[in-house]
Amino acid sequence: MNSSEYHESHLYKVRHSAAHIMAEAVLEKFPEGKVAIGPPIENGFYYDFELPRSLTEDDLAEIEGRMRELIKEKQSFVREELDAAAAQELFAAQPYKLEMIADLLGADPETTFSIYRSGAFVDLCRGPHVENSREISPQAVKLMSVAGAYWRGDEKRPMLQRIYGTAWESPKELRKHLHWLEEVKKRDHRKIITQMDLISFHEEAGPGMAYWHPKGAMMRKIIEDFWRDRHIEGGYDFVHTPHIGKAWLWETSGHLDFYRESMYAPMDVDGQDYYLKPMNCPFHILIYKSSLRSYRDLPLRWAELGTVYRYEKSGVLHGLLRVRGFTQDDAHIFCTPEQIEGEVLRVLKFSLALLRAFGFEEIQAYLATRPEKAVGEPARWEQAQASLLRAIQAEGIGYELDEGGGAFYGPKIDLKVRDALGRYWQLTTIQFDFNLPERFDMTFAGEDGHAHRPYMVHRALLGSLERFFGILVEHYGGAFPVWLAPEQARLIPIADRHIEYARQVEEQLRQAHIRAKTDASSSRMGAKIRQAKVNDKIPYMLVVGDREAETGTVAVRLRSGKQLGAITVAEFIAHATQAIKERALE
RNA sequence: GCCCAUGUAGCUCAGCUGGUAGAGCACAUUCUUGGUAAGAAUGGGGUCCUCGGUUCAAAUCCGAGCAUGGGCUCCA
């Protein structure tokens, strides 16, 4: 269901009406409470309140119970229309409603206001709603959580209490949703990276900074190697740049004006302010400017796995998905106006291929165009936007247009991928920049011998390695495809006398570039298999006992429980090598 | 940064109204050498997040700080 279908659906009305019923129950409990807004959202609804005290879990349970009773009363939702004066009188005790009325009047002094009555509750509301509350299934509504939320999302305005609820057409659908939430919880990358010994965080050394353990670092190495190989094939060159730069650099780039609050405080080096880099672009530009560039040199495609630091507010850090230090898979493309169309298509194709290689098949594009306040010639914006759109259409991927949603310095395409649980994650961003080439006065010598301004495109395909890794973990639930798995095969000796043979096989596998380890613990075979499968999620379990040692074979078991039977070590190497090459899930 | 909640062993958690700590998993040792999802016994391991306060006595109550979580906000 897309967004406009959702807005017209019965479920949308059910959720919207459930929000009203909830407000009714809350006001019954707190008659002096003020109501703000309460819309349907993805999977449910919320309502914001100003209440005399903070709500507790117990309050939620009580409100939820009262909602069920109110629903069963078969309350009718009745729409009425009022003029401004009547509306202001009706909501005289509701300051947030009065503010909304005033705003609506500001937009159109002739506005009439619609209200909905249900039971003892009346709300300023555009609707639509269900006919009566029995259209809401009382057993398909559940209150989920309380959270703080600023009135109108503005941190200078009062903090309200928001109650989130979920509502469905039937109890069965509610159960399905709750089950899905369980699945989301099970795949939480924060849990899995700890359990699988991949990455840790250390509050005593600074929040939002990831520490990659040997197994996590192995995976990162595989991702980086793959990324570099692809970039070589894709016509990129690599650069490496420093982690800090003098204030001059960030003044010139404009970061100190526009981005300062996301930058770490400067450090004093010999009386000069040095800043930790939040972005790589200014450094790449300095390389560009290190010599005169001719149109014959362009396009230049310069890639760097560049580690940047951004000061994220303490409340927004979230596992690997929102950190303060991370490595962008960054690149900048500098080209002539004539080349731009070809370059945009090329980078989009390249990105799609890369994302698909990691197992993301469904990809959505978002094109954001020129906002009100923007730099750069309108003609350049037009050309850039047109080339972005043509590239999307040429690739035949679905897209949405965000008119006026671009950054002030250029239009962009973002790509979102759908994961195994149906969630969309933004990974790739391809952004034009009409600002930095001006600020740094970048030029190239054209055919006419004059200096021209190059086009500049920023692009990060995986986004950041940390965030991408977290998304990969959730997508696969830790059971990575063979090519990514930090340990691809585990040798499981049945008794201690088989350890020596297991180690021999392990060594053969290592020489064949298959990552293998022997479980030489004193556990029984069943426990070793359980460990390898459930905890370590290893693609291949190779059981070796007397029979295998005598015949030079391994008994292969997959994570799925499937048995490949006893095959020779050479046969296994051929099988695994093939699966690695194909990037099979196995 | 803001609101609310949480912070006890490497991990997951218990510890009622204050009387200086427990379980399971993991780890170590020993026994067991087992053919496809947990063999057994014994043992080691804790500044109960930090600082301050109340109290004869604080993991427990209060305050502040830090961190984590659910959100809000921000992401030129």
PDB file of N, CA, C and O in Angstrom, chain A residues 270-307:
ATOM      1  N   ASP A 270      50.169  24.742  17.565  1.00  0.00           N
ATOM      2  CA  ASP A 270      51.062  25.888  17.303  1.00  0.00           C
ATOM      3  C   ASP A 270      50.269  27.174  17.067  1.00  0.00           C
ATOM      4  O   ASP A 270      50.563  27.935  16.141  1.00  0.00           O
ATOM      5  N   GLY A 271      49.240  27.368  17.879  1.00  0.00           N
ATOM      6  CA  GLY A 271      48.480  28.610  17.779  1.00  0.00           C
ATOM      7  C   GLY A 271      47.457  28.640  16.651  1.00  0.00           C
ATOM      8  O   GLY A 271      46.813  29.643  16.424  1.00  0.00           O
ATOM      9  N   GLN A 272      47.322  27.541  15.937  1.00  0.00           N
ATOM     10  CA  GLN A 272      46.343  27.461  14.844  1.00  0.00           C
ATOM     11  C   GLN A 272      45.217  26.501  15.234  1.00  0.00           C
ATOM     12  O   GLN A 272      45.477  25.489  15.876  1.00  0.00           O
ATOM     13  N   ASP A 273      44.009  26.842  14.825  1.00  0.00           N
ATOM     14  CA  ASP A 273      42.893  25.933  15.066  1.00  0.00           C
ATOM     15  C   ASP A 273      42.853  24.849  13.990  1.00  0.00           C
ATOM     16  O   ASP A 273      42.807  25.159  12.798  1.00  0.00           O
ATOM     17  N   TYR A 274      42.858  23.607  14.453  1.00  0.00           N
ATOM     18  CA  TYR A 274      42.687  22.467  13.538  1.00  0.00           C
ATOM     19  C   TYR A 274      41.378  21.778  13.874  1.00  0.00           C
ATOM     20  O   TYR A 274      41.052  21.605  15.039  1.00  0.00           O
ATOM     21  N   TYR A 275      40.659  21.392  12.831  1.00  0.00           N
ATOM     22  CA  TYR A 275      39.380  20.699  13.043  1.00  0.00           C
ATOM     23  C   TYR A 275      39.445  19.270  12.509  1.00  0.00           C
ATOM     24  O   TYR A 275      40.007  19.013  11.434  1.00  0.00           O
ATOM     25  N   LEU A 276      38.823  18.369  13.269  1.00  0.00           N
ATOM     26  CA  LEU A 276      38.643  16.992  12.813  1.00  0.00           C
ATOM     27  C   LEU A 276      37.664  17.031  11.645  1.00  0.00           C
ATOM     28  O   LEU A 276      36.682  17.768  11.692  1.00  0.00           O
ATOM     29  N   LYS A 277      37.912  16.277  10.615  1.00  0.00           N
ATOM     30  CA  LYS A 277      37.076  16.457   9.419  1.00  0.00           C
ATOM     31  C   LYS A 277      35.708  15.787   9.550  1.00  0.00           C
ATOM     32  O   LYS A 277      35.615  14.638   9.954  1.00  0.00           O
ATOM     33  N   PRO A 278      34.641  16.528   9.222  1.00  0.00           N
ATOM     34  CA  PRO A 278      33.311  15.931   9.175  1.00  0.00           C
ATOM     35  C   PRO A 278      32.987  15.445   7.767  1.00  0.00           C
ATOM     36  O   PRO A 278      32.001  14.746   7.563  1.00  0.00           O
ATOM     37  N   MET A 279      33.791  15.846   6.796  1.00  0.00           N
ATOM     38  CA  MET A 279      33.583  15.453   5.404  1.00  0.00           C
ATOM     39  C   MET A 279      34.936  15.431   4.718  1.00  0.00           C
ATOM     40  O   MET A 279      35.888  16.062   5.170  1.00  0.00           O
ATOM     41  N   ASN A 280      34.972  14.718   3.613  1.00  0.00           N
ATOM     42  CA  ASN A 280      36.231  14.566   2.893  1.00  0.00           C
ATOM     43  C   ASN A 280      36.403  15.558   1.748  1.00  0.00           C
ATOM     44  O   ASN A 280      37.512  15.749   1.259  1.00  0.00           O
ATOM     45  N   CYS A 281      35.276  16.160   1.336  1.00  0.00           N
ATOM     46  CA  CYS A 281      35.321  16.906   0.077  1.00  0.00           C
ATOM     47  C   CYS A 281      36.399  17.991  -0.002  1.00  0.00           C
ATOM     48  O   CYS A 281      37.090  18.061  -1.020  1.00  0.00           O
ATOM     49  N   PRO A 282      36.570  18.828   1.028  1.00  0.00           N
ATOM     50  CA  PRO A 282      37.568  19.894   0.858  1.00  0.00           C
ATOM     51  C   PRO A 282      38.963  19.348   0.563  1.00  0.00           C
ATOM     52  O   PRO A 282      39.728  19.959  -0.197  1.00  0.00           O
ATOM     53  N   PHE A 283      39.273  18.195   1.132  1.00  0.00           N
ATOM     54  CA  PHE A 283      40.594  17.609   0.904  1.00  0.00           C
ATOM     55  C   PHE A 283      40.748  17.168  -0.553  1.00  0.00           C
ATOM     56  O   PHE A 283      41.800  17.355  -1.160  1.00  0.00           O
ATOM     57  N   HIS A 284      39.692  16.570  -1.062  1.00  0.00           N
ATOM     58  CA  HIS A 284      39.759  16.112  -2.459  1.00  0.00           C
ATOM     59  C   HIS A 284      39.899  17.311  -3.396  1.00  0.00           C
ATOM     60  O   HIS A 284      40.582  17.242  -4.423  1.00  0.00           O
ATOM     61  N   ILE A 285      39.254  18.406  -2.994  1.00  0.00           N
ATOM     62  CA  ILE A 285      39.346  19.609  -3.824  1.00  0.00           C
ATOM     63  C   ILE A 285      40.779  20.142  -3.833  1.00  0.00           C
ATOM     64  O   ILE A 285      41.275  20.586  -4.868  1.00  0.00           O
ATOM     65  N   LEU A 286      41.456  20.054  -2.686  1.00  0.00           N
ATOM     66  CA  LEU A 286      42.847  20.519  -2.663  1.00  0.00           C
ATOM     67  C   LEU A 286      43.711  19.685  -3.607  1.00  0.00           C
ATOM     68  O   LEU A 286      44.617  20.207  -4.253  1.00  0.00           O
ATOM     69  N   ILE A 287      43.424  18.402  -3.669  1.00  0.00           N
ATOM     70  CA  ILE A 287      44.182  17.572  -4.618  1.00  0.00           C
ATOM     71  C   ILE A 287      43.882  18.020  -6.045  1.00  0.00           C
ATOM     72  O   ILE A 287      44.783  18.153  -6.874  1.00  0.00           O
ATOM     73  N   TYR A 288      42.600  18.294  -6.287  1.00  0.00           N
ATOM     74  CA  TYR A 288      42.225  18.778  -7.628  1.00  0.00           C
ATOM     75  C   TYR A 288      43.011  20.029  -7.978  1.00  0.00           C
ATOM     76  O   TYR A 288      43.517  20.183  -9.086  1.00  0.00           O
ATOM     77  N   LYS A 289      43.121  20.913  -6.999  1.00  0.00           N
ATOM     78  CA  LYS A 289      43.754  22.202  -7.263  1.00  0.00           C
ATOM     79  C   LYS A 289      45.285  22.147  -7.228  1.00  0.00           C
ATOM     80  O   LYS A 289      45.944  23.171  -7.405  1.00  0.00           O
ATOM     81  N   SER A 290      45.826  20.940  -6.988  1.00  0.00           N
ATOM     82  CA  SER A 290      47.284  20.854  -6.889  1.00  0.00           C
ATOM     83  C   SER A 290      47.941  21.017  -8.254  1.00  0.00           C
ATOM     84  O   SER A 290      49.143  21.186  -8.357  1.00  0.00           O
ATOM     85  N   SER A 291      47.145  20.897  -9.309  1.00  0.00           N
ATOM     86  CA  SER A 291      47.730  21.188 -10.617  1.00  0.00           C
ATOM     87  C   SER A 291      46.648  21.749 -11.530  1.00  0.00           C
ATOM     88  O   SER A 291      45.466  21.698 -11.201  1.00  0.00           O
ATOM     89  N   LEU A 292      47.072  22.285 -12.654  1.00  0.00           N
ATOM     90  CA  LEU A 292      46.108  22.802 -13.618  1.00  0.00           C
ATOM     91  C   LEU A 292      45.406  21.630 -14.269  1.00  0.00           C
ATOM     92  O   LEU A 292      46.042  20.648 -14.654  1.00  0.00           O
ATOM     93  N   ARG A 293      44.094  21.715 -14.360  1.00  0.00           N
ATOM     94  CA  ARG A 293      43.354  20.615 -14.971  1.00  0.00           C
ATOM     95  C   ARG A 293      42.858  21.025 -16.345  1.00  0.00           C
ATOM     96  O   ARG A 293      42.353  22.137 -16.512  1.00  0.00           O
ATOM     97  N   SER A 294      42.965  20.114 -17.281  1.00  0.00           N
ATOM     98  CA  SER A 294      42.472  20.346 -18.631  1.00  0.00           C
ATOM     99  C   SER A 294      41.189  19.551 -18.826  1.00  0.00           C
ATOM    100  O   SER A 294      40.969  18.540 -18.152  1.00  0.00           O
ATOM    101  N   TYR A 295      40.364  20.000 -19.759  1.00  0.00           N
ATOM    102  CA  TYR A 295      39.162  19.220 -20.074  1.00  0.00           C
ATOM    103  C   TYR A 295      39.539  17.815 -20.504  1.00  0.00           C
ATOM    104  O   TYR A 295      38.763  16.888 -20.402  1.00  0.00           O
ATOM    105  N   ARG A 296      40.778  17.672 -20.984  1.00  0.00           N
ATOM    106  CA  ARG A 296      41.232  16.353 -21.420  1.00  0.00           C
ATOM    107  C   ARG A 296      41.456  15.407 -20.239  1.00  0.00           C
ATOM    108  O   ARG A 296      41.521  14.197 -20.410  1.00  0.00           O
ATOM    109  N   ASP A 297      41.630  15.989 -19.023  1.00  0.00           N
ATOM    110  CA  ASP A 297      41.851  15.149 -17.828  1.00  0.00           C
ATOM    111  C   ASP A 297      40.532  14.636 -17.263  1.00  0.00           C
ATOM    112  O   ASP A 297      40.518  13.716 -16.455  1.00  0.00           O
ATOM    113  N   LEU A 298      39.448  15.291 -17.633  1.00  0.00           N
ATOM    114  CA  LEU A 298      38.169  14.983 -16.998  1.00  0.00           C
ATOM    115  C   LEU A 298      37.451  13.859 -17.754  1.00  0.00           C
ATOM    116  O   LEU A 298      37.660  13.718 -18.950  1.00  0.00           O
ATOM    117  N   PRO A 299      36.600  13.098 -17.114  1.00  0.00           N
ATOM    118  CA  PRO A 299      36.250  13.226 -15.698  1.00  0.00           C
ATOM    119  C   PRO A 299      37.304  12.618 -14.782  1.00  0.00           C
ATOM    120  O   PRO A 299      37.998  11.685 -15.162  1.00  0.00           O
ATOM    121  N   LEU A 300      37.352  13.165 -13.563  1.00  0.00           N
ATOM    122  CA  LEU A 300      38.169  12.575 -12.510  1.00  0.00           C
ATOM    123  C   LEU A 300      37.216  11.927 -11.515  1.00  0.00           C
ATOM    124  O   LEU A 300      36.225  12.548 -11.104  1.00  0.00           O
ATOM    125  N   ARG A 301      37.479  10.688 -11.156  1.00  0.00           N
ATOM    126  CA  ARG A 301      36.637   9.991 -10.173  1.00  0.00           C
ATOM    127  C   ARG A 301      37.564   9.529  -9.056  1.00  0.00           C
ATOM    128  O   ARG A 301      38.361   8.616  -9.259  1.00  0.00           O
ATOM    129  N   TRP A 302      37.432  10.192  -7.919  1.00  0.00           N
ATOM    130  CA  TRP A 302      38.365   9.936  -6.831  1.00  0.00           C
ATOM    131  C   TRP A 302      37.624   9.383  -5.621  1.00  0.00           C
ATOM    132  O   TRP A 302      36.739  10.046  -5.066  1.00  0.00           O
ATOM    133  N   ALA A 303      38.026   8.202  -5.232  1.00  0.00           N
ATOM    134  CA  ALA A 303      37.333   7.523  -4.135  1.00  0.00           C
ATOM    135  C   ALA A 303      38.240   7.389  -2.921  1.00  0.00           C
ATOM    136  O   ALA A 303      39.456   7.267  -3.051  1.00  0.00           O
ATOM    137  N   GLU A 304      37.613   7.428  -1.758  1.00  0.00           N
ATOM    138  CA  GLU A 304      38.360   7.255  -0.516  1.00  0.00           C
ATOM    139  C   GLU A 304      37.430   6.684   0.553  1.00  0.00           C
ATOM    140  O   GLU A 304      36.313   7.166   0.722  1.00  0.00           O
ATOM    141  N   LEU A 305      37.924   5.673   1.255  1.00  0.00           N
ATOM    142  CA  LEU A 305      37.218   5.240   2.457  1.00  0.00           C
ATOM    143  C   LEU A 305      37.692   6.199   3.540  1.00  0.00           C
ATOM    144  O   LEU A 305      38.703   5.968   4.194  1.00  0.00           O
ATOM    145  N   GLY A 306      36.975   7.286   3.666  1.00  0.00           N
ATOM    146  CA  GLY A 306      37.453   8.391   4.499  1.00  0.00           C
ATOM    147  C   GLY A 306      36.734   8.415   5.835  1.00  0.00           C
ATOM    148  O   GLY A 306      35.525   8.477   5.899  1.00  0.00           O
ATOM    149  N   THR A 307      37.535   8.378   6.898  1.00  0.00           N
ATOM    150  CA  THR A 307      36.944   8.368   8.237  1.00  0.00           C
ATOM    151  C   THR A 307      36.683   9.787   8.698  1.00  0.00           C
ATOM    152  O   THR A 307      37.593  10.618   8.699  1.00  0.00           O
TER     153      THR A 307
END
